[in-house]
PDB file of C-alpha atoms in Angstrom:
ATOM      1  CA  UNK A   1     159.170 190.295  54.444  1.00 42.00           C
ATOM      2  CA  UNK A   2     162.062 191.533  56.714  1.00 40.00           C
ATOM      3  CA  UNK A   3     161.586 191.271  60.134  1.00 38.00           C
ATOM      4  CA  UNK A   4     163.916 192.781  62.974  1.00 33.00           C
ATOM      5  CA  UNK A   5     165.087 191.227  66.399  1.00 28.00           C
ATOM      6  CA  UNK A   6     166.326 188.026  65.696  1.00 24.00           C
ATOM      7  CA  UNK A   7     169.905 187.331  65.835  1.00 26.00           C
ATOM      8  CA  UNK A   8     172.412 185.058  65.840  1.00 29.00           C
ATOM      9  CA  UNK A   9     174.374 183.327  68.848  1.00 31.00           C
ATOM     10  CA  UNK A  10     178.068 183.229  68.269  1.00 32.00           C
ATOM     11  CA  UNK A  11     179.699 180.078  67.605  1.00 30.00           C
ATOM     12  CA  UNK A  12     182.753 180.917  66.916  1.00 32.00           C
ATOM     13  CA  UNK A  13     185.790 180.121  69.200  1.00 32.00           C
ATOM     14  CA  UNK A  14     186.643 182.815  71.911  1.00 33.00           C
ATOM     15  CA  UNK A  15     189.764 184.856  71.431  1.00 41.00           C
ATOM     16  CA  UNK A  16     190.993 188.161  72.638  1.00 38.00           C
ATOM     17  CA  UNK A  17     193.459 189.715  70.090  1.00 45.00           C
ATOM     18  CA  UNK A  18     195.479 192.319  71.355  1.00 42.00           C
ATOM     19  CA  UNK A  19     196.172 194.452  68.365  1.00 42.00           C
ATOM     20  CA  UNK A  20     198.903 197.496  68.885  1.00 43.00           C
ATOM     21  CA  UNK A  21     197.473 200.347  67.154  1.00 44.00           C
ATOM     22  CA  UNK A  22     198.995 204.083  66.426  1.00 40.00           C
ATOM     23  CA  UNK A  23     197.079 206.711  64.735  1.00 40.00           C
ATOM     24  CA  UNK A  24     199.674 209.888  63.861  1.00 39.00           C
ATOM     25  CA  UNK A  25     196.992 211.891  62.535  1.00 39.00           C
ATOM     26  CA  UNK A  26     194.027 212.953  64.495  1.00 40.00           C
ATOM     27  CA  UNK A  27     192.042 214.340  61.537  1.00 40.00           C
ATOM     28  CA  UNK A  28     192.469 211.620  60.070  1.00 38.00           C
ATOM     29  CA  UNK A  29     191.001 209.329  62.645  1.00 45.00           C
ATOM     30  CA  UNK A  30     187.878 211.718  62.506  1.00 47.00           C
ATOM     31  CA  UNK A  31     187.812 211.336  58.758  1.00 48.00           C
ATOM     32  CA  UNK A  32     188.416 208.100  57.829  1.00 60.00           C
ATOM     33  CA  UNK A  33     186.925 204.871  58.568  1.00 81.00           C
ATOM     34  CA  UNK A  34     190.103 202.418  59.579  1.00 93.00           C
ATOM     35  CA  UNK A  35     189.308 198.541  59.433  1.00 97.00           C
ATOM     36  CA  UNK A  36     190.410 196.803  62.194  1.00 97.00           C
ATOM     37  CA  UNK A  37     189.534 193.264  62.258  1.00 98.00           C
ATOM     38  CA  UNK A  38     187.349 190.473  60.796  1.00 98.00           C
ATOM     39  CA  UNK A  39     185.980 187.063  61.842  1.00 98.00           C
ATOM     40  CA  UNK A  40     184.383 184.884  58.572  1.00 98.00           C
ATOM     41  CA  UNK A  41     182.014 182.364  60.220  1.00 97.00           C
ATOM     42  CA  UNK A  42     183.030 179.162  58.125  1.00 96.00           C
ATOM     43  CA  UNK A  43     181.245 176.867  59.816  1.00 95.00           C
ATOM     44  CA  UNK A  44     178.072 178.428  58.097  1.00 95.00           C
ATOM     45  CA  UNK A  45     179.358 177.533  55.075  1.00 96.00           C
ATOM     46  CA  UNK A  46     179.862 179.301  51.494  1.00 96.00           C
ATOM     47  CA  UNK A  47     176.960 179.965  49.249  1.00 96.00           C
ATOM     48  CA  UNK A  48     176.662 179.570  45.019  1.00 96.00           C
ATOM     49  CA  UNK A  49     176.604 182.209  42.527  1.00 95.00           C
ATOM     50  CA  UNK A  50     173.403 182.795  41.648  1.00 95.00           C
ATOM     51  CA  UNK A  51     171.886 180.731  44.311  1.00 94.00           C
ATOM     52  CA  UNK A  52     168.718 181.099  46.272  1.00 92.00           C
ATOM     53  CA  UNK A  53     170.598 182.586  49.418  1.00 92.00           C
ATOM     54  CA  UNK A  54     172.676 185.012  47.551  1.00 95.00           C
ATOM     55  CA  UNK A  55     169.252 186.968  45.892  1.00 94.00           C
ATOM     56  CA  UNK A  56     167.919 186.931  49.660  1.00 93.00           C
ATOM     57  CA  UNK A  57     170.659 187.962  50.965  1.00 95.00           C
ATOM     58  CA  UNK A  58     171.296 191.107  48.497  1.00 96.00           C
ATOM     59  CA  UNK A  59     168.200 192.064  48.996  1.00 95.00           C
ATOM     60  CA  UNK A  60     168.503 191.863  52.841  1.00 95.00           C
ATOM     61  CA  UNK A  61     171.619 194.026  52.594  1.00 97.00           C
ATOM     62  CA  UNK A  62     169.765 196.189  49.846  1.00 97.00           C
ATOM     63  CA  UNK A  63     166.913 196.849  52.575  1.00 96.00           C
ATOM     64  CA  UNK A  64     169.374 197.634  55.596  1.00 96.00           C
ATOM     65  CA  UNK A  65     170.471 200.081  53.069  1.00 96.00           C
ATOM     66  CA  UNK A  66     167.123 201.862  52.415  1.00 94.00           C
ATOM     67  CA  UNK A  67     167.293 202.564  56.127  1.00 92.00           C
ATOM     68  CA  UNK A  68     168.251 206.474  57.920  1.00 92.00           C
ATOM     69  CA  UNK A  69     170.866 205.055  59.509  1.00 93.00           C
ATOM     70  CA  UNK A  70     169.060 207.999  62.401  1.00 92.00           C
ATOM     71  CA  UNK A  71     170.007 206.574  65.762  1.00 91.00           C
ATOM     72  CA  UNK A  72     172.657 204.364  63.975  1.00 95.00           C
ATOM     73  CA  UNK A  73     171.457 200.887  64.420  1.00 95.00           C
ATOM     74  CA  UNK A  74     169.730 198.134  62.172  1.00 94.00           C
ATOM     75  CA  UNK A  75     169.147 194.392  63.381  1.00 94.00           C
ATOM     76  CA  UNK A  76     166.900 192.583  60.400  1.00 93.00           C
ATOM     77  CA  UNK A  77     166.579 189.317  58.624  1.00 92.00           C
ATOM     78  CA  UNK A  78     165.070 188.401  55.987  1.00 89.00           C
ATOM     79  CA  UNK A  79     162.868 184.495  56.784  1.00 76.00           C
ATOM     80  CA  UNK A  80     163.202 181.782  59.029  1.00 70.00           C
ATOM     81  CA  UNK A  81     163.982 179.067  56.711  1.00 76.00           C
ATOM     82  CA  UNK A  82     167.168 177.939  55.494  1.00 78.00           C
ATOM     83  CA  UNK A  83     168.314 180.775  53.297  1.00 79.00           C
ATOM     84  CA  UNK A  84     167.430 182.744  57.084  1.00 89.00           C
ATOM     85  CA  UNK A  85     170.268 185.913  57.095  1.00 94.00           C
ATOM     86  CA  UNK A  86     169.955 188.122  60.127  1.00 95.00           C
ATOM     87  CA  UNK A  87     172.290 191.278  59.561  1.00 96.00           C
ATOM     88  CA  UNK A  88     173.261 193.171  63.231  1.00 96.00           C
ATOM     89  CA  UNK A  89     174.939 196.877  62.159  1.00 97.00           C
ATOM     90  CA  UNK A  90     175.662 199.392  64.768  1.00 97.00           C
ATOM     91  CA  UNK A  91     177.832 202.978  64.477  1.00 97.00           C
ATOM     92  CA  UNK A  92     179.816 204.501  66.917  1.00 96.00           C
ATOM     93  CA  UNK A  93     177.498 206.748  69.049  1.00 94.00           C
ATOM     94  CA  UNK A  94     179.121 209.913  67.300  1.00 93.00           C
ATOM     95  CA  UNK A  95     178.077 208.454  63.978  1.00 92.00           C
ATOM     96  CA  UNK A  96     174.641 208.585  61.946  1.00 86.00           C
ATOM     97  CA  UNK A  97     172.689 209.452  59.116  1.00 92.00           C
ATOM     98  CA  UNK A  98     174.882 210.112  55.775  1.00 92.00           C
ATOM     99  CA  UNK A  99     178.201 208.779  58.073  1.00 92.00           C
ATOM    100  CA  UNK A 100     176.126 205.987  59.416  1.00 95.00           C
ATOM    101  CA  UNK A 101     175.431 205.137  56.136  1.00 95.00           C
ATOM    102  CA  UNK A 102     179.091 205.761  54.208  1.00 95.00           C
ATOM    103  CA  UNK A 103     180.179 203.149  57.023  1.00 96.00           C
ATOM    104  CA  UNK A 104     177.706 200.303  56.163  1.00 97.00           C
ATOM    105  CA  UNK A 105     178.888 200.758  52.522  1.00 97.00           C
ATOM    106  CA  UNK A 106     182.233 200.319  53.848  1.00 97.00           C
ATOM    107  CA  UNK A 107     181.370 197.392  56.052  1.00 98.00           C
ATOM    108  CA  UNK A 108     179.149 195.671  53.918  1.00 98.00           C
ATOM    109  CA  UNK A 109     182.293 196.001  50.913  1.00 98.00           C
ATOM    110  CA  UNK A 110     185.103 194.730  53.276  1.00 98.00           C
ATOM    111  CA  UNK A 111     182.753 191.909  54.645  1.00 99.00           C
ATOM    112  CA  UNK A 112     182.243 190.503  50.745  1.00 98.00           C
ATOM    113  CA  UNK A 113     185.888 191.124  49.933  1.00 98.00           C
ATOM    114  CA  UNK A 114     187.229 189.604  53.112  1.00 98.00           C
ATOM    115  CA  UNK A 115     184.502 186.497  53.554  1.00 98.00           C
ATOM    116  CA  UNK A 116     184.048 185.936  49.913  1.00 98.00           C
ATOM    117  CA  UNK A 117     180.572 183.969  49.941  1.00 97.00           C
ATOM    118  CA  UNK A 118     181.071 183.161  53.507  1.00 98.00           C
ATOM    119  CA  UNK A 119     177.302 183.054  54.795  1.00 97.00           C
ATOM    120  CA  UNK A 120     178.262 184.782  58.296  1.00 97.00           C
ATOM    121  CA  UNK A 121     181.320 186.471  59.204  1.00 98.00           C
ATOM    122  CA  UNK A 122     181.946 189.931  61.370  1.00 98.00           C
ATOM    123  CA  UNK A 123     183.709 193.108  60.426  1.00 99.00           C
ATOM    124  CA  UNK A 124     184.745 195.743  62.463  1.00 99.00           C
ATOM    125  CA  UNK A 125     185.698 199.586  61.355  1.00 98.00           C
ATOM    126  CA  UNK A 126     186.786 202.200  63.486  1.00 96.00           C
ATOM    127  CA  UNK A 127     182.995 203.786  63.391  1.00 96.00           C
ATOM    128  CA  UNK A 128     180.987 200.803  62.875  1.00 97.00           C
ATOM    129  CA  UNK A 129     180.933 196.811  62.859  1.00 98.00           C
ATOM    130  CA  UNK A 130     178.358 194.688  60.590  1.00 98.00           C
ATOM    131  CA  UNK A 131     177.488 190.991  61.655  1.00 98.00           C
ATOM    132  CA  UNK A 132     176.091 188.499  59.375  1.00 97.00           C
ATOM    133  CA  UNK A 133     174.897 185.246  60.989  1.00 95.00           C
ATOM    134  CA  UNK A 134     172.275 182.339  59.575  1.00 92.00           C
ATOM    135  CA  UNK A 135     171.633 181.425  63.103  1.00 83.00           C
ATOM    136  CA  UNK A 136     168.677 183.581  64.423  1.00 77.00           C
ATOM    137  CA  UNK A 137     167.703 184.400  68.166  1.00 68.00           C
ATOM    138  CA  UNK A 138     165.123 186.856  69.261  1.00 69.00           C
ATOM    139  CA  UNK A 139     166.214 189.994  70.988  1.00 75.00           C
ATOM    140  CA  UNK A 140     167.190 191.150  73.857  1.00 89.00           C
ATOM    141  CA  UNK A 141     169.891 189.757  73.136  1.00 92.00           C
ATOM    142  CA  UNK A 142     172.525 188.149  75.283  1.00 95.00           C
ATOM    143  CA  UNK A 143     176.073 189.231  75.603  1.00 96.00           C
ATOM    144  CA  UNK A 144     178.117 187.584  73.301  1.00 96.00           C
ATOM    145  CA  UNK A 145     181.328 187.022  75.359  1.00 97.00           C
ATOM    146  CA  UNK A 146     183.156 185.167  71.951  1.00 95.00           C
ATOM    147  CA  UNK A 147     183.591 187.480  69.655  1.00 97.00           C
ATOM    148  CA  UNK A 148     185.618 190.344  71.319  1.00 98.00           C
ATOM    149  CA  UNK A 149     189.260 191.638  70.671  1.00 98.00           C
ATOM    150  CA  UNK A 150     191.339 194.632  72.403  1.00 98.00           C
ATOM    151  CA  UNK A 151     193.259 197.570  70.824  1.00 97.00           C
ATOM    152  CA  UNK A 152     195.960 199.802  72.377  1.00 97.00           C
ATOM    153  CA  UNK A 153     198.751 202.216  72.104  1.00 96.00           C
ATOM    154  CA  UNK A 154     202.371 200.750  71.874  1.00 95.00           C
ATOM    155  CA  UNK A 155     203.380 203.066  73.437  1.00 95.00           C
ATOM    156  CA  UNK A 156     202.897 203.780  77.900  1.00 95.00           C
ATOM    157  CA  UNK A 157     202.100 206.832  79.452  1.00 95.00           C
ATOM    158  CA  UNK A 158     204.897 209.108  81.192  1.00 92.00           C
ATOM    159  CA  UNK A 159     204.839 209.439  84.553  1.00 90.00           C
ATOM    160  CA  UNK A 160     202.601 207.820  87.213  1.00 93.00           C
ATOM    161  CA  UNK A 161     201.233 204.625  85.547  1.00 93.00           C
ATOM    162  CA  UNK A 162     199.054 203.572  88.566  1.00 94.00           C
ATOM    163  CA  UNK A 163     197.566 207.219  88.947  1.00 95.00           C
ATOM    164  CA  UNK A 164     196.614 207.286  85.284  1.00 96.00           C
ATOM    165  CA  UNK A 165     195.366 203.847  85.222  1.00 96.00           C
ATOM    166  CA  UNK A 166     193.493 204.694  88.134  1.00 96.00           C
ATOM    167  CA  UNK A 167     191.881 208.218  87.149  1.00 97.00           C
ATOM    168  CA  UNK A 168     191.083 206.535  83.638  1.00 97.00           C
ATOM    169  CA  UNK A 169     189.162 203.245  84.924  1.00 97.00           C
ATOM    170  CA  UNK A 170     187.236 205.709  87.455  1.00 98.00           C
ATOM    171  CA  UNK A 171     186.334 208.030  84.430  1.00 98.00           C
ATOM    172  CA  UNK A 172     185.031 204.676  82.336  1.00 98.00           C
ATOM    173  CA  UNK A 173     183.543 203.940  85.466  1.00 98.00           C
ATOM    174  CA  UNK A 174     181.200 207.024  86.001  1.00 98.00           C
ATOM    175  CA  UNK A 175     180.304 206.480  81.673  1.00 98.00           C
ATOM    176  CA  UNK A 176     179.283 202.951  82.124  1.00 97.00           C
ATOM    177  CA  UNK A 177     176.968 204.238  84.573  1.00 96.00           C
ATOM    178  CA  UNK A 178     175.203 206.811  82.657  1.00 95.00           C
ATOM    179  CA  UNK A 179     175.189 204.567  79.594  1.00 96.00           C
ATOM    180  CA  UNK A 180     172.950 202.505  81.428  1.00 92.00           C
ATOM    181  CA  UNK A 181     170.511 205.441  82.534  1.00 87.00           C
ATOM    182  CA  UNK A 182     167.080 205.814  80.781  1.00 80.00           C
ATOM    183  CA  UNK A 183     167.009 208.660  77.899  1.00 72.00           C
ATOM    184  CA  UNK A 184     165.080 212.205  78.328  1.00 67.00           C
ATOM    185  CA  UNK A 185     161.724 210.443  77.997  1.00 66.00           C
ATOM    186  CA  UNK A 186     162.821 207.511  80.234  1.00 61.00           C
ATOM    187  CA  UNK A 187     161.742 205.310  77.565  1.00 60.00           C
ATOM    188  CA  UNK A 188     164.769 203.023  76.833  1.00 71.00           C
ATOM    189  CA  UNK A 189     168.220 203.103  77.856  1.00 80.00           C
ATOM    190  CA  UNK A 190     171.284 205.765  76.719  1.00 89.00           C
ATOM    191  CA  UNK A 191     173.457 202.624  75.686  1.00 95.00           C
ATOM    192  CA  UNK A 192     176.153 205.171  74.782  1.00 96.00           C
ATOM    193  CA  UNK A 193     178.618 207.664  76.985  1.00 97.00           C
ATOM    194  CA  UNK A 194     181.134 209.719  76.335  1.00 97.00           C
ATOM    195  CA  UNK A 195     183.366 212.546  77.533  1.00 97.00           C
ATOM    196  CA  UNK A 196     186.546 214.245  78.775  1.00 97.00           C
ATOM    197  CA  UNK A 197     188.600 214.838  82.047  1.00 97.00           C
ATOM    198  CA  UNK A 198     192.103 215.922  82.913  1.00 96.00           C
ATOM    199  CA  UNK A 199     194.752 213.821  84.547  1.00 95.00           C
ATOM    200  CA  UNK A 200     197.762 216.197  84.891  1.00 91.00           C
ATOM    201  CA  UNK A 201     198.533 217.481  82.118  1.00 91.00           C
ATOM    202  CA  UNK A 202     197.045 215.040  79.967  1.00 94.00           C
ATOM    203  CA  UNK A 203     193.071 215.356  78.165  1.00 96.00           C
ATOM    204  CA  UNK A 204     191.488 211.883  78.536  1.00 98.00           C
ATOM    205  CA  UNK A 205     188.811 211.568  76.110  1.00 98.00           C
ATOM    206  CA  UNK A 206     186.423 207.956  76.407  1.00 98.00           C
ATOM    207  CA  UNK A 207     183.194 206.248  75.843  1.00 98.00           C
ATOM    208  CA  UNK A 208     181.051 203.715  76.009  1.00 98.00           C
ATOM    209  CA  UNK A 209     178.575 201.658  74.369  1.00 98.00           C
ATOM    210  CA  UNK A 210     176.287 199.211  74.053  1.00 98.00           C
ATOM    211  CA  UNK A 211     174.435 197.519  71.174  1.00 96.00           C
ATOM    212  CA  UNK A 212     170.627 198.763  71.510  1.00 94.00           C
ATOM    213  CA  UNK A 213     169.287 195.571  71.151  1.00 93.00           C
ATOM    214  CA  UNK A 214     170.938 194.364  74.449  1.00 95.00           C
ATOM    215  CA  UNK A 215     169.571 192.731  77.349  1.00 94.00           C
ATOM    216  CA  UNK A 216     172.312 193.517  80.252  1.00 96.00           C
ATOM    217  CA  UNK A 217     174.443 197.018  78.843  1.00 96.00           C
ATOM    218  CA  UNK A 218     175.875 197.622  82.322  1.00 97.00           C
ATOM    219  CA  UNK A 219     177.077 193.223  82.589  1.00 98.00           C
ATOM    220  CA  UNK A 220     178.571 194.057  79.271  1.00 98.00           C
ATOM    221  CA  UNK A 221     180.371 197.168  79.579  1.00 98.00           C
ATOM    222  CA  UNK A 222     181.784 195.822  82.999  1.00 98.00           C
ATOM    223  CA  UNK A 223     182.991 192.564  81.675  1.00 98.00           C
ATOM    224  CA  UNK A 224     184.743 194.355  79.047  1.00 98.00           C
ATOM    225  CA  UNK A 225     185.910 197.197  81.090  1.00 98.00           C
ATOM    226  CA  UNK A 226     187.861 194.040  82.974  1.00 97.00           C
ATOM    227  CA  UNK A 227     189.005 192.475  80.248  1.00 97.00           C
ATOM    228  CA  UNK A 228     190.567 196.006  79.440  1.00 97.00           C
ATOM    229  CA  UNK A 229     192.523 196.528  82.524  1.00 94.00           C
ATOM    230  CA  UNK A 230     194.277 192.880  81.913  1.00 94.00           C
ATOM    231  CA  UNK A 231     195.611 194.099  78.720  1.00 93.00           C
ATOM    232  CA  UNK A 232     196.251 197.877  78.845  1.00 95.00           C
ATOM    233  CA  UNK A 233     196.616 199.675  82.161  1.00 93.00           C
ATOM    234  CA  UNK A 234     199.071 202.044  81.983  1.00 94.00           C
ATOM    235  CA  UNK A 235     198.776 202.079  77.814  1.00 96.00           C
ATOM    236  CA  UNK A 236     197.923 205.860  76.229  1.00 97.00           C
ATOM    237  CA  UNK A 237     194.903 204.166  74.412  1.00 97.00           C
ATOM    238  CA  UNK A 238     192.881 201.114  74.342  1.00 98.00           C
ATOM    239  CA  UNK A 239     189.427 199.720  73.716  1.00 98.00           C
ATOM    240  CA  UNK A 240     187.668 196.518  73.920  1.00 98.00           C
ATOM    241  CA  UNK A 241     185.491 195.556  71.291  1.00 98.00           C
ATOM    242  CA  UNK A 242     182.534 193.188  70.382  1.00 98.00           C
ATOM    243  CA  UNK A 243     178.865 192.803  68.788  1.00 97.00           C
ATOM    244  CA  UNK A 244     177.607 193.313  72.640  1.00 97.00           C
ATOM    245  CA  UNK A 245     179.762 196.942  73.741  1.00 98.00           C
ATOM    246  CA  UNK A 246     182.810 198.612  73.656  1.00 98.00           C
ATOM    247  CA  UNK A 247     184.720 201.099  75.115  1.00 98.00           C
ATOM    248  CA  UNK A 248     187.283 202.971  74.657  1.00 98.00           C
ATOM    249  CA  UNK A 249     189.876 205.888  76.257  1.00 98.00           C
ATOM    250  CA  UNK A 250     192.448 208.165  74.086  1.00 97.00           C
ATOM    251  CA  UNK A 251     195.007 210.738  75.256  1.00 97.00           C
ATOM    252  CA  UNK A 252     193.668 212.512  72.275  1.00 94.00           C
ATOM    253  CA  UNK A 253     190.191 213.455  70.438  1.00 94.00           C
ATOM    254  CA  UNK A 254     188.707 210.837  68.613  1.00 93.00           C
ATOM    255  CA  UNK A 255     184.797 211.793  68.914  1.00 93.00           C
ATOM    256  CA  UNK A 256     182.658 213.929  66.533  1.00 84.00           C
ATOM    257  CA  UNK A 257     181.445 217.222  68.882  1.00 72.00           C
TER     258      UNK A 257
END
C-alpha cells in the first residue's frame, strides 16, 4: 500500500556548492537532460542484495513509475516500518508527461549508479531532481534549508553590472510573487513562474519554483533568491537549487514554450 505525503527531513550537513557552469549549445540544453549534482545519504546506510528493503523499494520506484508524470510531481512511500522509503520527484515546471517521465528514468538510473545501495541519497538533473529518504514526515512540508547548491556562468555580463543585477533580482522578484498566487480555480497555489524581459540589449529569461508539497513557497523562493545574490550578481546565469525551490535567470532560452 503506497501512501503519499510523508517525507523525509534532511540530515545531511549544509553546504552551498557553487558550481561554474557553461552550456554552448542552446538546443541542446532544451534537449538533453544534464546532471548536475548528487548527495548519497550514508548515514541511512546501504542495503543487501536481495534483501527485504531492496523488493520494497523496486517496487516503490516501479509504482512512481506507473504514474502520468501530468503536473510533474510524485511524493510516495511505500510503509512506515523499517524498510519505510519515501521517494520526493519533481520536474521543472516546463516539463511533464512523456518528458516528466524520460527524466525520472534518468534520475532514478544516475541515483542507483551514483549511491550504489545507498538507502537515501538526492540527484539533481537539469529538468528534474529525485529524493530518496527512510526518514518520513507528513506534508506540508518544511523548507529544507540543507540540501541546496548554486550554479552560474563563468563568465560576467558587459556593461553595467549593478543595473543588470538590479533589473534581474526585480524581474525574480515580480515571479516569486506570482508563484505564490492561487491557480485559475483558486484552489492551490501556482508554485511555478516564469518569463522574459529586456535589459538593454540583452533577453533575460527566469523562473521560479516551488515543490507542490510545500508549506511556505514565497519563505523559500526568498531565502534562495538571497542566497543567489551572495554568489552571482553580476554573473550571465545562475540558479539556486534544492528539494524546497529554485530559481533561476539566463541571458538565453532555456524554457520549453
Amino acid at each position: 500500500m503506497y501512501s503519499s505525503y510523508s517525507l523525509s527531513k534532511c540530515l545531511v550537513s549544509f553546504h552551498i556548492l557553487a558550481i561554474q557552469l557553461f552550456i554552448p549549445s542552446v538546443a541542446s540544453l532544451n534537449l538533453t537532460n544534464v546532471y548536475l549534482h548528487h548527495k548519497c545519504r550514508v548515514g541511512q546506510g546501504k542495503y543487501h542484495p536481495g534483501s527485504r528493503y531492496e523488493k520494497d523499494f523496486d517496487s516503490l520506484t516501479s509504482f512512481v513509475a506507473a504514474n502520468k508524470f501530468i503536473d510533474g510531481f510524485v511524493h510516495s512511500s511505500n510503509s512506515d516500518g523499517p524498510n519505510s522509503t519515501t521517494i520526493i520527484f519533481q520536474c521543472r515546471g516546463d516539463s511533464y508527461k512523456s518528458n516528466c517521465r524520460t527524466c525520472y528514468d534518468t534520475a532514478l538510473a544516475g541515483f542507483r549508479k551514483r549511491c550504489p545501495r545507498n538507502k537515501g541519497g538526492i540527484i539533481w538533473y537539469d529538468q528534474c531532481f529525485l529524493d530518496v529518504s527512510m526518514i518520513n514526515d507528513l506534508a506540508p512540508r518544511k523548507i529544507n534549508y540543507k540540501d541546496t547548491f548554486a550554479m552560474h556562468n563563468p563568465n560576467n555580463v558587459r556593461g553595467d553590472t549593478k543595473m543588470f543585477s538590479k533589473k534581474t533580482n526585480d524581474f525574480l522578484q515580480q515571479l516569486i510573487v506570482k508563484a505564490d498566487k492561487p491557480d485559475m480555480d483558486g484552489v492551490e497555489l501556482l508554485y511555478y513562474a516564469a518569463g522574459e524581459m529586456r535589459i538593454g540589449r540583452e533577453k533575460l529569461h527566469a523562473m521560479v519554483q516551488c515543490a507542490k508539497d510545500l508549506a511556505d513557497c514565497k519563505s523559500c523562493l526568498e531565502w534562495s533568491f538571497k542566497e543567489l545574490s551572495k554568489c552571482c550578481d553580476g554573473k550571465r546565469g545562475a540558479r539556486f537549487l534544492g528539494t524546497s525551490c529554485n530559481l533561476r535567470y539566463e541571458l538565453y532560452p532555456f524554457l520549453r514554450t
